[in-house]
Amino acid sequence: MARGSLGAVLLFSSLLVAVAVACGSGAGNSKFGPGTGNDDSGTTDGTTGDGPMSIFGDGSADGSFSNITSLYFSPAAASVALNGMNSASASFTLWAKFADGHTAQVQAQSLQFDRPDLATMTAGEPVVLKASGPYAGVGTVHAIYAGQSATATLTVQMSIAVVGTGVPASAITALGGSSLPQDPAVTSLLYPYDKTVWALGLTSPLVMWNAPNPSGDVYRLHYTQKNYSYDGYFLVAAPAQISADQLNWDRLTASNGGDPLVLTLSRWDAATMTAYSSAKESWTIAPASLQGAIYYWTTSGTGHMSRIQPGTGAMPQILNSGTCMGCHAVSADGSTLVASVENEGSTDNSDQRAWVSYDLPAMTIRKEPHLFGGNVSVTPDGKYTVFGTAPMHLGDTTTGAEIMNSGIETYTLDPGYTTLAHPVFAPDGKHFAAVESNNVWHIWTVGQLVLWDYSESAQTFTTPTKLANGATQFPAGEQAVAYPTFSPDSKWLAFHVADYAGGCHDACNATTADVGAIWLQSVAGAAPIRQTQLTDSSPNAVDHDISFEPTFNPVLRGGYYWVVFTSMRNWGNRVTGTPNCGQKRLWVAAIDPTTGTTDASHPAFFLQGQEEATMNMRGFWALAACIPTKGGGACVNGFQCCSGFCDMGSCVDIGMVACMGLGGACKTAADCCNSSIVQCVGGKCQTTAQ
């Protein structure tokens, strides 16, 4: 594919990835016939009588390959423009250049087009590529003839226009004008934020701003990136909210080649019939999907747990019949959820919230051990859980049995600390962290992060190492280190530092307003780094320093760490009010994995699909199970398939139906197109001429 991971997320329109072209017999297949193309003349302009010769089959004009010095396509590059309704074709003619300088048209012995999602290829003379959409981008035709290779590129450009009901033609014309004056009434967006990094497979973002007029104005939502543009023209009433339709958003982002996606909002004032340029932002599209499931707790109503599947449009699922479930954790492999359940009753504590293990995604009970679950964490494979406080314990999620002498139950707290809380296992299964605190779980004001080595085979915690110290490394009034989480590579820990550990100290009273920020620290112990872009994404100052409870996605996706966290900030003009615990919702942000000593985070986005009217907290990721290729499981997008490819609604392995082109990975020459003249050298397909 033109971009390494892009092919894994596109819906393929054809499986014709490579074509081995049948060969004839030497010069007898000349296009012009004897005497028509005088290949001794040296003329290359194609004029009658002295034009270039067309050669088909296994021989050059004299029956030999030896005097062909190079191969090229004419044209070397072509472009087609689509509008979502039309199709367009481009033709490419293959030419050979000989040692004496003359050229001749030839037919390839092997052809490959590396972007079958962009166009279908018809082999022949010339080669024809037909593009019908819905994606844009650049694909390359690879040809082999007589031991030589040639390439040509096809650029597919897409321009989509959507016009909403009641939009006058005069408004569309005015908004399409060049050099529009700056809007005096709308100069910025409330949401999303500039410089946001988005992933594929998410819900089309809801763009929000403060409309100067209650109704009647027309707005143009213009998305543009290399080779793809989207224009939506809509009548928008206050409060101003609009989004591109999901189908076009998916196609737009799937076509992104790594360049910025620029959003421009323009306004046509119905009263003055004047068009203005209103606001502009630039975003990054990561070439990977975040689809899967996120499990979270809502303290509203019964205090139940819910599961959402970002980007699917599905409603949140209330789990366990709405039973109140508090502290919880999900294993990195997505197989297990462990949660403390209200009125479950513990035999080792007077508390009525014992932990229970569940098999995911069915949420069937695996075990009810009746042991206190005030703090829980589960190993990456879901086999073991840590539970309790000081002391903590290690237990088996299948049998419920406590495992004695692990080392965690005998850990000695430092002076001034009274509890051990907020445990977490690293995705590599070799590390574990928890927080020493100076009070009970939700109201401690000073915490210290501690790191252990963990061995699942020995079931032991060893070599505790002190990391972030709230008392010495953070300012007074904001020293409650809490809720650590490991990055996918287990090299970093994110956590929040707040005035109170729970980020909601008054028993989660909705009117409580705490403060807190997300920080990052290397497991090697370097100084913690405040993630300011994530924490203070909003241009509104009252939304700053009110972010809590981070949890990393356990897998690096699209070149980023992804963290889901809780924030009291406004979501544009849709979830608004005084920032307090009642406004806690789930947000997501990307963090660069090449973190050094400075903030590596990016502005956050609201996790659409969650319950919008409830106080939502403590999200955990579970990866989407891929659809097996065997049997051609049903799919919509390539990222759903284990192979990474979806063709005509079924998961496929294109390696089973196509040979590898030049530069493709190989183990033997048999893996390569036209293996009689291509070798597998250094793990790559190369012609014998190379």
PDB file of C-alpha atoms in Angstrom, residues 200-370:
ATOM      1  CA  LEU A 200     -10.079   6.276  12.308  1.00  0.00           C
ATOM      2  CA  GLY A 201     -13.380   4.603  13.050  1.00  0.00           C
ATOM      3  CA  LEU A 202     -14.676   7.328  15.375  1.00  0.00           C
ATOM      4  CA  THR A 203     -17.941   9.229  15.224  1.00  0.00           C
ATOM      5  CA  SER A 204     -17.912  12.269  12.954  1.00  0.00           C
ATOM      6  CA  PRO A 205     -17.043  15.131  15.335  1.00  0.00           C
ATOM      7  CA  LEU A 206     -19.772  17.553  16.311  1.00  0.00           C
ATOM      8  CA  VAL A 207     -18.538  21.040  15.403  1.00  0.00           C
ATOM      9  CA  MET A 208     -19.898  23.719  17.754  1.00  0.00           C
ATOM     10  CA  TRP A 209     -19.680  27.500  17.964  1.00  0.00           C
ATOM     11  CA  ASN A 210     -21.629  30.499  19.234  1.00  0.00           C
ATOM     12  CA  ALA A 211     -24.072  31.556  16.506  1.00  0.00           C
ATOM     13  CA  PRO A 212     -24.717  35.324  16.345  1.00  0.00           C
ATOM     14  CA  ASN A 213     -28.239  34.863  14.979  1.00  0.00           C
ATOM     15  CA  PRO A 214     -30.839  32.383  16.264  1.00  0.00           C
ATOM     16  CA  SER A 215     -31.664  31.038  12.789  1.00  0.00           C
ATOM     17  CA  GLY A 216     -31.580  31.722   9.053  1.00  0.00           C
ATOM     18  CA  ASP A 217     -27.820  31.873   8.503  1.00  0.00           C
ATOM     19  CA  VAL A 218     -26.152  29.341   6.193  1.00  0.00           C
ATOM     20  CA  TYR A 219     -22.850  27.763   7.210  1.00  0.00           C
ATOM     21  CA  ARG A 220     -20.310  26.019   5.035  1.00  0.00           C
ATOM     22  CA  LEU A 221     -18.406  23.182   6.708  1.00  0.00           C
ATOM     23  CA  HIS A 222     -15.336  22.737   4.532  1.00  0.00           C
ATOM     24  CA  TYR A 223     -12.869  19.902   5.082  1.00  0.00           C
ATOM     25  CA  THR A 224      -9.806  19.725   2.890  1.00  0.00           C
ATOM     26  CA  GLN A 225      -6.699  17.588   2.680  1.00  0.00           C
ATOM     27  CA  LYS A 226      -4.512  16.455  -0.152  1.00  0.00           C
ATOM     28  CA  ASN A 227      -6.711  14.977  -2.900  1.00  0.00           C
ATOM     29  CA  TYR A 228      -9.965  15.140  -0.923  1.00  0.00           C
ATOM     30  CA  SER A 229     -12.417  17.921  -0.083  1.00  0.00           C
ATOM     31  CA  TYR A 230     -15.828  17.914   1.556  1.00  0.00           C
ATOM     32  CA  ASP A 231     -18.294  20.804   1.536  1.00  0.00           C
ATOM     33  CA  GLY A 232     -21.448  20.815   3.570  1.00  0.00           C
ATOM     34  CA  TYR A 233     -23.899  23.721   3.306  1.00  0.00           C
ATOM     35  CA  PHE A 234     -26.479  23.869   6.066  1.00  0.00           C
ATOM     36  CA  LEU A 235     -29.008  26.155   7.699  1.00  0.00           C
ATOM     37  CA  VAL A 236     -27.877  26.124  11.339  1.00  0.00           C
ATOM     38  CA  ALA A 237     -29.899  27.400  14.277  1.00  0.00           C
ATOM     39  CA  ALA A 238     -28.549  28.314  17.699  1.00  0.00           C
ATOM     40  CA  PRO A 239     -26.975  26.671  19.597  1.00  0.00           C
ATOM     41  CA  ALA A 240     -24.799  26.090  16.566  1.00  0.00           C
ATOM     42  CA  GLN A 241     -23.910  22.416  16.100  1.00  0.00           C
ATOM     43  CA  ILE A 242     -23.207  20.462  12.925  1.00  0.00           C
ATOM     44  CA  SER A 243     -21.196  17.501  11.691  1.00  0.00           C
ATOM     45  CA  ALA A 244     -20.357  15.856   8.399  1.00  0.00           C
ATOM     46  CA  ASP A 245     -22.417  12.734   7.800  1.00  0.00           C
ATOM     47  CA  GLN A 246     -20.745   9.582   9.088  1.00  0.00           C
ATOM     48  CA  LEU A 247     -20.323   7.932   5.681  1.00  0.00           C
ATOM     49  CA  ASN A 248     -18.417  10.858   4.193  1.00  0.00           C
ATOM     50  CA  TRP A 249     -16.392  11.388   7.386  1.00  0.00           C
ATOM     51  CA  ASP A 250     -15.225   7.768   7.274  1.00  0.00           C
ATOM     52  CA  ARG A 251     -14.239   8.069   3.615  1.00  0.00           C
ATOM     53  CA  LEU A 252     -12.513  11.396   4.136  1.00  0.00           C
ATOM     54  CA  THR A 253     -10.406  10.203   7.053  1.00  0.00           C
ATOM     55  CA  ALA A 254      -9.646   6.837   5.447  1.00  0.00           C
ATOM     56  CA  SER A 255      -8.266   8.746   2.438  1.00  0.00           C
ATOM     57  CA  ASN A 256      -5.928  10.834   4.561  1.00  0.00           C
ATOM     58  CA  GLY A 257      -2.320  10.336   3.536  1.00  0.00           C
ATOM     59  CA  GLY A 258      -0.683  11.884   6.573  1.00  0.00           C
ATOM     60  CA  ASP A 259      -1.124  15.541   5.643  1.00  0.00           C
ATOM     61  CA  PRO A 260      -3.188  17.920   7.808  1.00  0.00           C
ATOM     62  CA  LEU A 261      -6.963  17.814   7.620  1.00  0.00           C
ATOM     63  CA  VAL A 262      -8.050  21.449   7.597  1.00  0.00           C
ATOM     64  CA  LEU A 263     -11.487  22.540   8.766  1.00  0.00           C
ATOM     65  CA  THR A 264     -12.820  25.924   7.647  1.00  0.00           C
ATOM     66  CA  LEU A 265     -16.169  27.251   8.845  1.00  0.00           C
ATOM     67  CA  SER A 266     -17.795  30.036   6.820  1.00  0.00           C
ATOM     68  CA  ARG A 267     -21.045  31.933   7.444  1.00  0.00           C
ATOM     69  CA  TRP A 268     -23.582  33.527   5.096  1.00  0.00           C
ATOM     70  CA  ASP A 269     -25.525  36.164   6.991  1.00  0.00           C
ATOM     71  CA  ALA A 270     -29.130  35.897   5.823  1.00  0.00           C
ATOM     72  CA  ALA A 271     -29.967  39.479   6.858  1.00  0.00           C
ATOM     73  CA  THR A 272     -27.121  41.178   4.964  1.00  0.00           C
ATOM     74  CA  MET A 273     -26.600  38.382   2.374  1.00  0.00           C
ATOM     75  CA  THR A 274     -22.869  38.609   3.073  1.00  0.00           C
ATOM     76  CA  ALA A 275     -20.475  35.652   3.253  1.00  0.00           C
ATOM     77  CA  TYR A 276     -17.709  35.550   5.868  1.00  0.00           C
ATOM     78  CA  SER A 277     -14.762  33.321   6.723  1.00  0.00           C
ATOM     79  CA  SER A 278     -15.415  32.414  10.349  1.00  0.00           C
ATOM     80  CA  ALA A 279     -13.009  29.910  11.906  1.00  0.00           C
ATOM     81  CA  LYS A 280     -10.225  27.563  10.872  1.00  0.00           C
ATOM     82  CA  GLU A 281      -8.492  24.589  12.494  1.00  0.00           C
ATOM     83  CA  SER A 282      -5.956  21.980  11.441  1.00  0.00           C
ATOM     84  CA  TRP A 283      -6.092  18.356  12.630  1.00  0.00           C
ATOM     85  CA  THR A 284      -4.040  15.170  12.316  1.00  0.00           C
ATOM     86  CA  ILE A 285      -5.588  11.831  11.326  1.00  0.00           C
ATOM     87  CA  ALA A 286      -3.799   8.804  12.778  1.00  0.00           C
ATOM     88  CA  PRO A 287      -3.860   5.826  10.360  1.00  0.00           C
ATOM     89  CA  ALA A 288      -5.447   3.352  12.792  1.00  0.00           C
ATOM     90  CA  SER A 289      -8.805   2.578  14.332  1.00  0.00           C
ATOM     91  CA  LEU A 290      -9.822   2.975  17.967  1.00  0.00           C
ATOM     92  CA  GLN A 291     -12.898   0.811  17.612  1.00  0.00           C
ATOM     93  CA  GLY A 292     -13.434  -1.717  20.352  1.00  0.00           C
ATOM     94  CA  ALA A 293     -15.125  -1.235  23.710  1.00  0.00           C
ATOM     95  CA  ILE A 294     -14.726   1.116  26.639  1.00  0.00           C
ATOM     96  CA  TYR A 295     -16.090   0.131  30.038  1.00  0.00           C
ATOM     97  CA  TYR A 296     -16.872   2.912  32.472  1.00  0.00           C
ATOM     98  CA  TRP A 297     -18.710   3.690  35.682  1.00  0.00           C
ATOM     99  CA  THR A 298     -21.471   6.236  36.012  1.00  0.00           C
ATOM    100  CA  THR A 299     -22.266   7.440  39.508  1.00  0.00           C
ATOM    101  CA  SER A 300     -25.649   8.755  38.422  1.00  0.00           C
ATOM    102  CA  GLY A 301     -28.789   6.766  39.241  1.00  0.00           C
ATOM    103  CA  THR A 302     -27.889   3.258  40.362  1.00  0.00           C
ATOM    104  CA  GLY A 303     -24.159   3.759  39.916  1.00  0.00           C
ATOM    105  CA  HIS A 304     -24.064   1.149  37.177  1.00  0.00           C
ATOM    106  CA  MET A 305     -21.339   0.252  34.684  1.00  0.00           C
ATOM    107  CA  SER A 306     -21.765   0.765  30.961  1.00  0.00           C
ATOM    108  CA  ARG A 307     -20.023  -0.349  27.789  1.00  0.00           C
ATOM    109  CA  ILE A 308     -19.735   1.739  24.647  1.00  0.00           C
ATOM    110  CA  GLN A 309     -18.289   0.896  21.242  1.00  0.00           C
ATOM    111  CA  PRO A 310     -16.833   4.122  19.813  1.00  0.00           C
ATOM    112  CA  GLY A 311     -17.665   4.900  16.212  1.00  0.00           C
ATOM    113  CA  THR A 312     -20.353   2.251  15.763  1.00  0.00           C
ATOM    114  CA  GLY A 313     -23.342   4.444  16.516  1.00  0.00           C
ATOM    115  CA  ALA A 314     -24.592   1.884  19.020  1.00  0.00           C
ATOM    116  CA  MET A 315     -26.227   3.039  22.243  1.00  0.00           C
ATOM    117  CA  PRO A 316     -24.375   2.467  25.545  1.00  0.00           C
ATOM    118  CA  GLN A 317     -25.051  -0.932  27.098  1.00  0.00           C
ATOM    119  CA  ILE A 318     -25.935  -0.952  30.791  1.00  0.00           C
ATOM    120  CA  LEU A 319     -24.149  -3.924  32.355  1.00  0.00           C
ATOM    121  CA  ASN A 320     -25.185  -6.419  35.015  1.00  0.00           C
ATOM    122  CA  SER A 321     -28.831  -5.275  34.900  1.00  0.00           C
ATOM    123  CA  GLY A 322     -27.868  -1.872  36.246  1.00  0.00           C
ATOM    124  CA  THR A 323     -26.472  -3.201  39.535  1.00  0.00           C
ATOM    125  CA  CYS A 324     -24.293  -0.721  41.391  1.00  0.00           C
ATOM    126  CA  MET A 325     -20.665  -1.596  40.629  1.00  0.00           C
ATOM    127  CA  GLY A 326     -17.789   0.574  41.801  1.00  0.00           C
ATOM    128  CA  CYS A 327     -14.048  -0.053  41.563  1.00  0.00           C
ATOM    129  CA  HIS A 328     -13.296  -1.962  38.372  1.00  0.00           C
ATOM    130  CA  ALA A 329     -10.532  -2.947  35.934  1.00  0.00           C
ATOM    131  CA  VAL A 330     -10.355  -4.609  32.505  1.00  0.00           C
ATOM    132  CA  SER A 331      -7.518  -6.899  31.399  1.00  0.00           C
ATOM    133  CA  ALA A 332      -5.323  -5.694  28.539  1.00  0.00           C
ATOM    134  CA  ASP A 333      -6.439  -8.609  26.351  1.00  0.00           C
ATOM    135  CA  GLY A 334     -10.088  -7.655  26.846  1.00  0.00           C
ATOM    136  CA  SER A 335     -11.056 -11.043  28.281  1.00  0.00           C
ATOM    137  CA  THR A 336     -11.807 -10.122  31.884  1.00  0.00           C
ATOM    138  CA  LEU A 337     -13.528  -7.475  33.953  1.00  0.00           C
ATOM    139  CA  VAL A 338     -13.103  -7.353  37.712  1.00  0.00           C
ATOM    140  CA  ALA A 339     -15.361  -5.051  39.742  1.00  0.00           C
ATOM    141  CA  SER A 340     -16.529  -4.509  43.296  1.00  0.00           C
ATOM    142  CA  VAL A 341     -20.280  -5.071  43.443  1.00  0.00           C
ATOM    143  CA  GLU A 342     -22.566  -3.309  45.896  1.00  0.00           C
ATOM    144  CA  ASN A 343     -24.098  -5.633  48.513  1.00  0.00           C
ATOM    145  CA  GLU A 344     -21.983  -8.527  47.317  1.00  0.00           C
ATOM    146  CA  GLY A 345     -20.618  -8.824  50.862  1.00  0.00           C
ATOM    147  CA  SER A 346     -17.053  -9.702  51.828  1.00  0.00           C
ATOM    148  CA  THR A 347     -15.923 -12.334  54.328  1.00  0.00           C
ATOM    149  CA  ASP A 348     -12.593 -10.610  55.006  1.00  0.00           C
ATOM    150  CA  ASN A 349     -13.989  -7.120  55.645  1.00  0.00           C
ATOM    151  CA  SER A 350     -17.147  -5.488  56.911  1.00  0.00           C
ATOM    152  CA  ASP A 351     -17.521  -3.664  53.602  1.00  0.00           C
ATOM    153  CA  GLN A 352     -20.350  -4.878  51.370  1.00  0.00           C
ATOM    154  CA  ARG A 353     -18.453  -4.418  48.103  1.00  0.00           C
ATOM    155  CA  ALA A 354     -16.644  -7.641  47.323  1.00  0.00           C
ATOM    156  CA  TRP A 355     -14.969  -8.146  43.942  1.00  0.00           C
ATOM    157  CA  VAL A 356     -16.385 -10.339  41.212  1.00  0.00           C
ATOM    158  CA  SER A 357     -14.688 -11.484  37.987  1.00  0.00           C
ATOM    159  CA  TYR A 358     -16.558 -11.559  34.661  1.00  0.00           C
ATOM    160  CA  ASP A 359     -15.867 -13.064  31.258  1.00  0.00           C
ATOM    161  CA  LEU A 360     -16.021 -10.474  28.477  1.00  0.00           C
ATOM    162  CA  PRO A 361     -17.809  -9.535  26.355  1.00  0.00           C
ATOM    163  CA  ALA A 362     -20.721 -11.675  27.614  1.00  0.00           C
ATOM    164  CA  MET A 363     -20.407 -10.363  31.208  1.00  0.00           C
ATOM    165  CA  THR A 364     -20.990 -13.837  32.618  1.00  0.00           C
ATOM    166  CA  ILE A 365     -19.750 -14.299  36.169  1.00  0.00           C
ATOM    167  CA  ARG A 366     -16.491 -16.183  36.403  1.00  0.00           C
ATOM    168  CA  LYS A 367     -16.155 -16.109  40.192  1.00  0.00           C
ATOM    169  CA  GLU A 368     -17.635 -14.419  43.268  1.00  0.00           C
ATOM    170  CA  PRO A 369     -14.921 -14.858  45.910  1.00  0.00           C
ATOM    171  CA  HIS A 370     -16.545 -12.571  48.553  1.00  0.00           C
TER     172      HIS A 370
END
